[in-house]
Coordinates of C-alpha atoms in Angstrom, one line a residue:
M1 CA 0.0 -0.4 0.0
D2 CA 3.0 2.5 1.1
N3 CA 4.7 1.2 -1.9
K4 CA 1.8 2.5 -4.2
V5 CA 1.0 5.9 -2.8
T6 CA 5.0 6.7 -3.1
S7 CA 5.6 5.7 -6.5
K8 CA 3.0 7.9 -7.8
P9 CA 5.1 11.2 -7.0
Y10 CA 7.8 9.7 -8.3
F11 CA 5.9 9.0 -11.5
S12 CA 3.7 12.2 -11.6
R13 CA 7.2 13.8 -11.4
Y14 CA 9.1 11.8 -14.2
A15 CA 5.7 12.8 -16.5
S16 CA 6.0 16.3 -15.7
Y17 CA 9.8 16.0 -17.0
A18 CA 8.9 13.9 -20.2
I19 CA 6.4 16.5 -20.8
K20 CA 8.8 19.2 -20.5
A21 CA 11.3 17.3 -22.7
I22 CA 9.4 16.8 -25.3
I23 CA 7.9 19.8 -25.6
L24 CA 11.6 21.9 -25.4
F25 CA 12.5 19.4 -28.0
A26 CA 9.9 20.6 -30.3
V27 CA 10.2 24.0 -30.1
Y28 CA 14.0 24.1 -30.0
F29 CA 14.1 22.0 -33.1
F30 CA 11.2 24.1 -35.0
A31 CA 13.0 27.6 -33.9
A32 CA 16.2 25.7 -34.8
R33 CA 14.4 25.1 -38.5
F34 CA 13.4 28.4 -38.6
G35 CA 16.6 30.5 -37.5
L36 CA 18.9 28.5 -40.8
G37 CA 16.3 29.8 -43.0
I38 CA 18.1 32.9 -42.6
S39 CA 21.0 33.6 -44.4
P40 CA 23.3 30.9 -42.8
V41 CA 26.8 31.0 -43.4
S42 CA 28.3 28.1 -44.4
G43 CA 25.0 26.4 -43.6
F44 CA 24.9 26.5 -40.4
A45 CA 26.1 29.7 -38.6
T46 CA 22.7 32.2 -39.4
L47 CA 22.0 36.2 -38.2
V48 CA 20.2 35.2 -35.3
W49 CA 20.2 31.7 -33.3
P50 CA 17.0 32.1 -31.7
P51 CA 17.6 28.1 -30.5
T52 CA 19.7 29.9 -28.2
G53 CA 17.5 32.1 -25.6
I54 CA 15.0 29.6 -25.9
A55 CA 17.6 27.1 -24.7
L56 CA 19.4 29.0 -21.4
V57 CA 15.5 30.4 -20.5
A58 CA 14.0 26.8 -20.3
L59 CA 17.3 25.9 -18.3
F60 CA 16.9 28.6 -15.9
I61 CA 13.0 28.2 -15.3
F62 CA 12.8 24.6 -15.7
G63 CA 16.0 23.2 -14.2
L64 CA 19.4 22.5 -15.8
D65 CA 17.8 18.3 -16.4
L66 CA 16.1 19.2 -19.5
W67 CA 19.7 19.5 -21.1
P68 CA 18.8 16.4 -23.0
A69 CA 16.1 17.9 -25.2
I70 CA 19.0 20.7 -26.1
F71 CA 21.6 18.1 -27.5
L72 CA 18.6 16.0 -29.1
G73 CA 17.0 19.0 -31.0
A74 CA 20.4 20.5 -31.8
F75 CA 21.9 17.0 -33.3
L76 CA 18.7 16.5 -35.2
V77 CA 18.4 19.4 -37.1
N78 CA 22.2 19.5 -37.9
R79 CA 21.8 15.8 -38.9
I80 CA 19.1 16.9 -41.3
T81 CA 20.5 20.1 -42.3
G82 CA 23.5 17.7 -43.4
A83 CA 26.3 17.5 -41.1
P84 CA 27.4 13.8 -40.6
L85 CA 27.1 11.8 -38.0
A86 CA 30.1 12.6 -36.0
G87 CA 29.4 16.4 -37.3
A88 CA 25.7 17.0 -35.7
L89 CA 26.9 14.9 -32.2
S90 CA 29.9 17.6 -32.0
I91 CA 27.4 20.5 -32.7
G92 CA 24.8 19.0 -30.3
I93 CA 27.3 18.9 -27.2
G94 CA 28.5 22.5 -27.9
N95 CA 24.6 23.9 -28.3
A96 CA 23.6 21.8 -25.0
M97 CA 26.9 22.9 -23.0
E98 CA 26.1 26.7 -24.1
A99 CA 22.6 26.2 -22.5
V100 CA 23.6 24.9 -19.1
I101 CA 26.6 27.0 -18.6
G102 CA 24.8 29.8 -19.6
A103 CA 21.6 29.0 -17.1
Y104 CA 24.0 27.6 -14.4
L105 CA 25.7 31.1 -14.2
L106 CA 23.0 33.3 -14.3
K107 CA 21.8 30.7 -11.5
R108 CA 25.0 31.3 -9.8
F109 CA 25.5 36.0 -9.9
G110 CA 21.5 35.6 -8.2
F111 CA 19.8 36.4 -11.9
R112 CA 16.3 37.6 -11.6
E113 CA 14.2 37.2 -14.9
E114 CA 12.6 40.7 -14.7
L115 CA 15.7 42.3 -15.8
E116 CA 14.6 45.2 -13.6
R117 CA 18.3 45.5 -11.8
L118 CA 21.2 46.6 -13.7
K119 CA 23.4 43.7 -12.5
D120 CA 20.5 41.4 -13.9
V121 CA 21.4 41.9 -17.4
L122 CA 25.3 42.6 -16.8
T123 CA 24.8 39.1 -16.0
L124 CA 23.0 38.2 -18.7
V125 CA 24.8 40.5 -21.3
I126 CA 28.2 39.2 -20.0
F127 CA 28.2 35.6 -19.2
A128 CA 24.7 34.2 -21.2
S129 CA 25.6 36.1 -24.1
L130 CA 29.4 36.4 -24.2
F131 CA 31.2 33.7 -22.4
S132 CA 28.8 30.9 -22.9
T133 CA 27.9 31.4 -26.4
A134 CA 31.9 31.1 -27.6
I135 CA 32.0 27.8 -26.3
S136 CA 29.4 26.5 -28.6
A137 CA 30.7 28.5 -31.5
T138 CA 33.9 27.1 -30.6
V139 CA 32.9 23.8 -31.0
G140 CA 30.9 23.9 -33.7
V141 CA 33.0 26.0 -36.4
T142 CA 35.9 23.5 -35.3
T143 CA 34.1 20.3 -35.7
L144 CA 32.6 22.1 -39.3
L145 CA 36.1 22.2 -40.2
L146 CA 37.2 19.1 -38.9
V147 CA 34.9 17.4 -41.5
H148 CA 35.6 19.6 -44.6
I149 CA 32.5 21.9 -44.4
V150 CA 34.2 24.9 -43.9
S151 CA 37.5 25.9 -44.7
L152 CA 40.6 27.2 -42.5
S153 CA 40.7 30.5 -44.4
S154 CA 37.1 30.8 -43.9
Y155 CA 37.0 29.5 -40.5
L156 CA 37.1 32.7 -38.5
K157 CA 34.3 34.8 -40.7
T158 CA 32.2 31.2 -39.9
W159 CA 33.1 31.4 -35.9
I160 CA 32.1 34.8 -35.6
A161 CA 28.9 35.0 -37.5
W162 CA 28.1 31.5 -35.4
W163 CA 29.0 33.4 -31.9
I164 CA 26.9 36.3 -33.3
G165 CA 24.0 34.4 -33.6
D166 CA 24.3 32.4 -30.7
M167 CA 24.5 36.2 -28.9
L168 CA 21.4 38.0 -30.8
G169 CA 19.7 35.0 -29.4
N170 CA 20.1 35.2 -25.7
L171 CA 20.3 39.4 -26.2
I172 CA 16.9 39.7 -28.2
V173 CA 14.9 36.6 -27.5
A174 CA 16.0 35.8 -24.1
P175 CA 15.2 38.5 -22.5
F176 CA 11.4 38.6 -24.2
L177 CA 10.8 35.2 -22.7
F178 CA 12.6 36.0 -19.3
V179 CA 10.6 39.0 -18.8
W180 CA 6.8 37.4 -20.4
L181 CA 7.4 33.6 -18.2
S182 CA 8.6 35.2 -15.1
R183 CA 6.4 35.5 -11.7
S184 CA 5.7 39.3 -12.6
W185 CA 3.5 38.7 -15.5
F186 CA 0.5 40.3 -14.4
R187 CA 3.0 43.5 -14.1
S188 CA 1.1 46.5 -15.0
L189 CA 2.7 49.2 -17.5
G190 CA 3.4 51.3 -14.6
D191 CA 5.2 49.9 -11.9
R192 CA 2.8 49.4 -8.7
G193 CA 5.8 50.5 -6.1
S194 CA 6.0 53.5 -8.0
S195 CA 2.2 54.9 -8.7
L196 CA 2.0 56.6 -4.8
K197 CA 4.9 58.9 -6.3
S198 CA 5.7 59.3 -9.7
G199 CA 1.9 58.8 -11.0
Q200 CA 2.5 55.8 -12.8
K201 CA -1.0 53.8 -12.9
V202 CA -3.0 52.3 -15.7
T203 CA -5.0 55.5 -17.4
L204 CA -6.3 55.7 -20.5
K205 CA -4.0 58.2 -20.9
R206 CA -1.0 56.1 -20.0
I207 CA -2.4 53.3 -22.6
G208 CA -2.8 55.8 -25.6
E209 CA 1.1 57.0 -25.1
L210 CA 2.3 53.1 -25.1
I211 CA 0.3 52.7 -28.0
G212 CA 1.4 55.6 -29.7
V213 CA 4.6 55.3 -29.1
S214 CA 5.1 51.2 -30.3
L215 CA 3.2 52.5 -33.4
A216 CA 5.8 55.1 -34.1
I217 CA 8.2 52.8 -33.9
I218 CA 6.7 50.1 -35.4
L219 CA 6.3 52.3 -38.8
I220 CA 9.7 54.4 -38.6
S221 CA 11.1 50.3 -38.1
T222 CA 8.9 49.1 -41.4
F223 CA 9.2 52.3 -43.7
I224 CA 13.3 52.0 -43.4
F225 CA 13.3 48.1 -44.1
S226 CA 11.0 47.7 -47.1
S227 CA 10.4 49.1 -50.5
F228 CA 9.4 51.8 -49.3
G229 CA 12.6 53.2 -48.1
R230 CA 14.2 51.8 -50.7
N231 CA 15.7 55.3 -52.9
I232 CA 16.4 56.8 -49.3
N233 CA 20.1 56.5 -49.0
F234 CA 20.8 57.7 -45.7
P235 CA 20.8 54.1 -43.9
S236 CA 21.2 56.5 -40.0
L237 CA 17.8 57.1 -40.0
I238 CA 17.2 53.8 -38.4
Y239 CA 18.4 54.9 -35.9
L240 CA 15.5 57.2 -34.5
V241 CA 14.2 54.2 -33.2
F242 CA 16.9 55.0 -29.9
P243 CA 14.7 58.2 -29.2
L244 CA 11.5 56.8 -28.6
L245 CA 12.9 53.7 -27.1
I246 CA 14.4 55.3 -24.8
W247 CA 11.2 57.4 -24.2
L248 CA 9.4 54.2 -23.1
A249 CA 12.5 52.9 -21.2
I250 CA 11.7 56.0 -18.7
R251 CA 8.0 56.3 -19.1
F252 CA 7.4 51.8 -18.5
N253 CA 9.0 48.8 -17.4
P254 CA 11.5 46.6 -18.8
K255 CA 8.9 44.7 -20.6
T256 CA 7.7 47.3 -23.1
V257 CA 11.1 47.8 -24.2
I258 CA 11.9 44.3 -24.7
S259 CA 9.1 44.0 -26.2
L260 CA 9.8 46.8 -28.7
I261 CA 13.5 45.6 -29.7
L262 CA 12.4 42.0 -30.6
I263 CA 9.7 43.4 -32.5
I264 CA 12.4 45.8 -34.3
S265 CA 14.7 43.1 -34.9
A266 CA 12.2 40.9 -36.3
I267 CA 12.0 43.7 -39.0
A268 CA 15.1 44.1 -39.7
I269 CA 15.8 40.7 -40.3
L270 CA 13.0 40.3 -42.7
G271 CA 13.9 43.5 -44.4
T272 CA 17.0 42.5 -44.9
V273 CA 16.6 39.6 -45.7
S274 CA 13.7 40.4 -48.5
G275 CA 16.8 43.1 -49.9
F276 CA 15.6 46.5 -47.7
G277 CA 16.9 48.9 -45.6
P278 CA 20.4 50.3 -44.9
F279 CA 22.5 46.8 -44.7
T280 CA 21.3 46.0 -48.1
N281 CA 24.3 48.1 -49.9
E282 CA 27.5 45.9 -48.7
T283 CA 28.6 42.3 -49.5
A284 CA 26.7 39.3 -47.7
S285 CA 28.6 39.4 -45.0
Q286 CA 29.0 42.8 -44.8
T287 CA 25.3 42.5 -44.3
L288 CA 25.1 40.2 -41.9
L289 CA 27.4 41.9 -39.8
Q290 CA 26.2 45.2 -39.5
L291 CA 22.4 44.2 -38.8
Q292 CA 24.1 41.7 -36.3
L293 CA 26.1 44.7 -34.5
F294 CA 23.1 47.4 -35.3
M295 CA 20.5 44.7 -33.4
G296 CA 23.3 43.9 -30.4
A297 CA 23.9 47.5 -30.2
L298 CA 19.8 48.0 -29.7
S299 CA 19.5 45.3 -27.5
V300 CA 22.5 45.7 -24.9
T301 CA 21.7 49.6 -24.9
M302 CA 18.2 49.6 -24.5
L303 CA 18.7 46.8 -21.8
V304 CA 20.9 48.8 -19.2
L305 CA 18.5 52.3 -19.9
A306 CA 15.6 50.3 -19.0
S307 CA 17.0 48.6 -16.1
V308 CA 19.2 51.5 -14.7
V309 CA 15.5 53.5 -15.3
M310 CA 13.3 50.8 -13.5
E311 CA 16.3 51.2 -10.5
R312 CA 15.8 54.2 -9.8
R313 CA 11.5 54.3 -9.4
K314 CA 12.6 51.9 -7.0
A315 CA 14.3 53.5 -5.2
E316 CA 12.4 56.6 -5.5
T317 CA 9.4 54.4 -4.2
L318 CA 11.5 53.5 -0.8
I319 CA 12.6 56.8 -0.2
F320 CA 8.8 58.4 -1.0
E321 CA 7.5 55.9 1.6
S322 CA 10.3 56.3 3.8
N323 CA 9.0 59.6 4.4
I324 CA 5.6 58.7 4.8
K325 CA 6.8 56.2 7.5
E326 CA 8.8 58.9 9.3
S327 CA 5.9 61.6 8.8
V328 CA 4.0 59.8 10.5
K329 CA 6.0 58.3 13.2
D330 CA 7.8 61.7 14.5
G331 CA 4.8 63.8 13.2
P332 CA 6.4 67.3 11.1
A333 CA 9.4 67.9 13.0
S334 CA 12.3 70.3 12.8
E335 CA 14.8 66.6 12.9
N336 CA 12.2 64.9 10.3
K337 CA 12.4 68.3 8.1
K338 CA 16.5 67.6 8.3
N339 CA 15.9 64.0 7.3
L340 CA 13.9 64.7 4.6
F341 CA 16.1 67.3 2.7
V342 CA 19.0 64.5 3.3
E343 CA 16.7 62.1 1.0
W344 CA 15.7 65.0 -1.2
L345 CA 19.7 65.7 -1.6
R346 CA 19.5 61.8 -1.9
E347 CA 16.8 61.6 -4.5
L348 CA 18.7 64.5 -6.7
S349 CA 21.5 62.5 -7.0
V350 CA 19.8 59.5 -8.4
N351 CA 18.4 61.9 -11.1
K352 CA 21.9 63.5 -11.8
K353 CA 23.4 60.2 -12.2
L354 CA 20.0 59.0 -14.2
S355 CA 20.7 62.4 -16.5
I356 CA 24.0 61.3 -17.0
I357 CA 23.4 58.1 -18.1
I358 CA 21.4 59.3 -20.6
I359 CA 23.7 62.1 -22.1
L360 CA 26.5 59.4 -21.6
I361 CA 24.0 56.9 -24.1
I362 CA 22.8 59.9 -26.2
C363 CA 26.6 60.4 -26.6
M364 CA 27.0 56.9 -27.9
L365 CA 24.1 56.7 -29.5
F366 CA 26.0 60.1 -31.9
F367 CA 29.2 58.5 -32.2
S368 CA 27.4 55.6 -33.2
V369 CA 25.5 56.5 -36.0
A370 CA 28.9 59.3 -36.5
N371 CA 31.1 56.0 -37.0
F372 CA 28.2 54.3 -39.1
W373 CA 28.2 57.3 -41.6
L374 CA 31.9 57.1 -42.0
G375 CA 32.1 53.9 -42.1
M376 CA 29.3 54.1 -45.5
K377 CA 31.2 56.9 -46.5
V378 CA 34.8 55.5 -46.8
M379 CA 33.2 52.3 -48.0
S380 CA 31.2 54.2 -50.5
G381 CA 34.2 55.9 -52.0
I382 CA 36.5 52.8 -52.1
R383 CA 34.0 51.0 -54.5
A384 CA 33.6 53.9 -56.5
Y385 CA 37.7 53.8 -56.9
V386 CA 37.6 50.0 -57.7
G387 CA 34.8 50.6 -60.5
G388 CA 36.3 53.3 -61.8
E389 CA 39.7 51.5 -62.2
G390 CA 37.6 49.5 -64.0
L391 CA 37.1 52.2 -66.4
W392 CA 40.0 53.0 -66.3
S393 CA 41.9 50.1 -67.1
K394 CA 39.0 49.1 -69.6
A395 CA 40.0 52.4 -71.4
Q396 CA 43.4 51.9 -71.1
K397 CA 42.7 48.5 -73.3
E398 CA 40.8 49.8 -76.0
A399 CA 43.3 52.4 -76.6
I400 CA 45.5 49.9 -77.1
N401 CA 43.3 47.8 -79.9
S402 CA 42.3 51.0 -81.4
L403 CA 46.4 51.5 -81.4
T404 CA 47.1 48.2 -83.2
N405 CA 44.2 48.2 -86.0
Y406 CA 46.0 52.2 -86.6
S407 CA 48.8 50.6 -87.1
I408 CA 47.0 47.7 -89.1
S409 CA 44.6 49.8 -91.2
H410 CA 46.1 53.3 -91.3
N411 CA 42.7 54.6 -90.9
E412 CA 42.5 58.0 -89.1
S413 CA 39.4 57.2 -87.5
D414 CA 40.8 54.6 -85.8
Y415 CA 44.0 57.2 -84.4
D416 CA 41.1 59.3 -83.2
T417 CA 39.0 56.7 -81.7
F418 CA 42.8 55.4 -79.6
L419 CA 42.8 59.5 -78.4
T420 CA 39.5 59.2 -77.5
F421 CA 40.1 55.8 -75.0
L422 CA 42.5 57.9 -73.5
Q423 CA 40.8 60.9 -72.2
I424 CA 39.4 58.9 -69.4
N425 CA 42.8 58.2 -68.3
I426 CA 43.6 61.6 -68.8
G427 CA 40.6 62.9 -66.8
D428 CA 41.1 60.8 -63.8
K429 CA 44.7 62.7 -64.0
Q430 CA 43.4 65.5 -63.8
A431 CA 41.6 65.1 -60.8
R432 CA 44.5 63.5 -58.8
L433 CA 46.0 66.8 -60.0
E434 CA 44.5 69.1 -58.8
L435 CA 43.6 67.6 -55.9
N436 CA 47.6 67.0 -54.9
K437 CA 47.5 70.9 -54.4
K438 CA 47.1 72.9 -51.0
N439 CA 43.9 74.3 -52.6
P440 CA 42.3 72.3 -54.9
N441 CA 39.4 74.1 -56.9
L442 CA 36.5 70.4 -56.0
G443 CA 35.0 71.7 -59.5
I444 CA 37.6 70.5 -61.7
A445 CA 38.5 67.6 -59.8
R446 CA 34.7 66.6 -60.3
Q447 CA 35.0 66.9 -63.4
G448 CA 38.5 65.1 -64.2
F449 CA 36.0 62.4 -62.5
V450 CA 33.3 62.3 -64.5
Q451 CA 35.4 63.1 -67.9
G452 CA 36.9 59.7 -66.0
G453 CA 33.3 58.0 -66.6
N454 CA 32.9 58.1 -63.3
N455 CA 29.4 58.2 -61.8
P456 CA 29.1 61.7 -61.4
N457 CA 27.3 60.5 -57.5
D458 CA 30.0 58.8 -56.8
V459 CA 32.0 61.5 -57.3
N460 CA 31.9 63.6 -54.2
D461 CA 33.0 60.3 -52.0
L462 CA 36.0 59.8 -54.3
I463 CA 36.9 63.5 -53.5
F464 CA 36.2 63.0 -49.2
L465 CA 37.8 59.4 -49.5
Y466 CA 41.5 60.8 -51.7
Q467 CA 41.6 64.2 -49.2
W468 CA 40.7 63.1 -45.9
F469 CA 42.5 59.6 -46.7
G470 CA 45.2 60.3 -49.1
R471 CA 47.5 60.0 -46.4
V472 CA 47.1 56.7 -45.2
S473 CA 49.3 53.8 -45.9
Y474 CA 46.7 52.0 -48.2
M475 CA 45.5 54.9 -50.0
K476 CA 48.9 56.6 -50.4
Q477 CA 50.1 53.4 -51.7
A478 CA 46.7 52.8 -54.1
I479 CA 48.0 56.8 -55.1
Q480 CA 51.1 56.3 -56.0
I481 CA 50.4 53.6 -58.2
W482 CA 48.0 55.8 -60.4
T483 CA 50.5 58.1 -61.2
E484 CA 53.3 55.2 -62.0
G485 CA 49.8 54.4 -63.8
D486 CA 49.1 57.7 -65.3
S487 CA 53.1 57.8 -66.5
Q488 CA 52.8 54.5 -68.7
I489 CA 49.5 56.2 -69.9
E490 CA 52.0 59.4 -71.2
V491 CA 54.4 56.4 -72.8
L492 CA 51.6 55.1 -74.6
L493 CA 50.5 58.5 -75.3
G494 CA 54.2 59.5 -76.8
I495 CA 53.9 56.1 -78.8
G496 CA 50.9 57.1 -80.5
E497 CA 52.1 60.1 -81.5
K498 CA 55.2 59.0 -82.8
M499 CA 52.9 55.9 -85.0
H500 CA 51.1 58.9 -86.2
T501 CA 53.7 61.0 -87.2
I502 CA 55.4 58.0 -89.5
I503 CA 52.3 56.7 -90.8
S504 CA 51.2 61.0 -91.2
A505 CA 54.4 61.6 -93.4
P506 CA 54.6 60.8 -97.0
Y507 CA 56.6 58.6 -98.3
D508 CA 57.8 56.7 -102.0
K509 CA 55.5 53.7 -102.0
N510 CA 58.2 52.1 -105.0
N511 CA 60.8 52.2 -102.6
P512 CA 60.9 49.4 -101.0
Q513 CA 63.6 49.6 -98.3
Q514 CA 61.3 52.7 -97.0
E515 CA 59.1 50.6 -97.3
S516 CA 60.0 48.5 -95.3
Q517 CA 62.9 50.7 -93.0
R518 CA 58.5 52.4 -92.3
A519 CA 56.8 49.3 -91.4
S520 CA 59.4 48.4 -88.6
Q521 CA 59.4 51.3 -87.1
I522 CA 55.4 51.0 -86.7
A523 CA 55.8 47.0 -85.9
S524 CA 58.8 48.9 -82.8
L525 CA 55.8 50.9 -81.6
V526 CA 53.8 48.2 -81.4
D527 CA 55.9 45.7 -79.6
E528 CA 56.3 49.3 -77.3
S529 CA 52.5 50.2 -76.8
R530 CA 52.4 45.9 -75.6
T531 CA 55.2 46.2 -72.8
T532 CA 53.2 49.0 -71.8
D533 CA 50.2 47.6 -71.9
S534 CA 51.6 45.0 -69.6
R535 CA 52.8 47.6 -67.3
L536 CA 49.8 48.8 -66.9
T537 CA 48.1 44.9 -66.2
I538 CA 50.6 44.9 -63.3
L539 CA 49.9 48.6 -61.9
E540 CA 45.8 47.5 -62.3
N541 CA 45.7 44.8 -60.2
N542 CA 47.9 46.2 -57.9
F543 CA 45.6 49.0 -57.3
S544 CA 42.8 46.7 -56.8
S545 CA 44.3 44.5 -54.2
T546 CA 46.1 47.5 -52.2
L547 CA 42.4 49.1 -52.0
G548 CA 41.2 45.8 -51.4
E549 CA 43.8 44.9 -48.3
G550 CA 42.8 49.0 -47.3
S551 CA 38.9 48.0 -47.2
R552 CA 39.5 44.8 -44.7
G553 CA 41.2 47.0 -42.8
I554 CA 39.3 49.9 -42.5
N555 CA 36.2 47.0 -41.5
N556 CA 38.4 45.7 -39.0
I557 CA 39.1 49.0 -37.2
L558 CA 35.0 50.5 -38.3
L559 CA 33.8 46.9 -36.1
L560 CA 36.4 47.8 -33.6
V561 CA 34.7 51.4 -32.9
T562 CA 31.4 49.8 -32.6
I563 CA 32.4 47.1 -30.1
I564 CA 33.8 49.7 -27.7
L565 CA 31.2 52.0 -28.9

């Protein structure tokens, strides 16, 4: 009889565990399938990896012993994706380790799901988002390397994409699940404790304010990441959502801000994957990285601000309630007034701290926007120079072909074509020489670049890059190569003039010796033009590779600055 009675709790416990594990497995699996459908890198690393956030929240709230569901879900989805058996097992282990270690560290440091303390936000960011996700990225990408799915040259790129994708899962998905699955599910729009003093009661006015600001954020995000904003070449518009989110963080609780972060991220992802938004003008890897950095900066900034505001609001409430108790207990004595004055000073100090934090956040946003604008400007300039080099190279080769035809046909139109093509190279030279002056005439420089066949919309970026980065090592080297190329164009122009002089000069067609000498001179000039062409080809390749190295260097610098900000 006793055995029957005592067996029921065990059965109930195991049944409860099995149900939780099955549900977690299913949710993890389908979330992983969805995540792999969003711009995967090497087929396995993604833009955002929602299962990371789901696994972290599930193990933290329901228990670390649910890790087998994470392992099986990760194993199965990677096996279906095409990973070998050993590779899928290894990736599954890495994903389970990531979730277990992340959840354990949150428990170890006293994390609270409401995310209403700065300590909780920093614990989530540092230990769950930055540290534990590196484990999964390292195990996963190393596994892909060992099974020859990724190469050694693409290891770092895939590792960064995997790490940031997992990190965003813990910065965007996990906070949303934490605040909505926490014990404070029925918390009001405003903090109840602060309603005594701050007037944070649920009213139609506050509900209207929340709906209005939220709709404004959603409309701005939708406009920028849709076909409506396709023709607006001003990527910094996306940062218009920051002031509105700051408003929500100050006026409402973290739950509202975190929910809007998830919505903005979803809109940004869907828009970018569809080819819309400010990040689609780059290469695939740059698009992925810039969108990830935007979402990461958005999430961390607003989580920190919302938690600081909530802590301040609670401190304000405690001070107010303490003052009420003291006034009831001691009456309106002078000493009590003194204490009230001290409390007022203490409250003022909190406000100042909050003001400083908000000012710092605004400054950080300003520098982030400036850094983003500068990066776009520089990368646009580099793309314009690479495109201009293609036009320059094509014109030079067409000029040599025309000169070769002229050496055979002796037709004046071929020589005119030769000179016409060289005008493209001469136009770029005109721009370079003008920009080298102490006080350049930018009108002449623009005219030269346009003569060189460059798109007029790119000319300002070409001038900006030359003037502001002309002394930077990679740009300085590219300009030196460009100068050498112009010297070779002068040589080519001289060859053409000599050939034109020989062909245009009268001669005795009945004199075989004179005819032979003339043909020999023309052939020699053709050989010289081909030698010049070979030199120019080397210079053109060096120019492109130098700009490519510069582009990668600038990307790394901008990435470092963005991470620091």
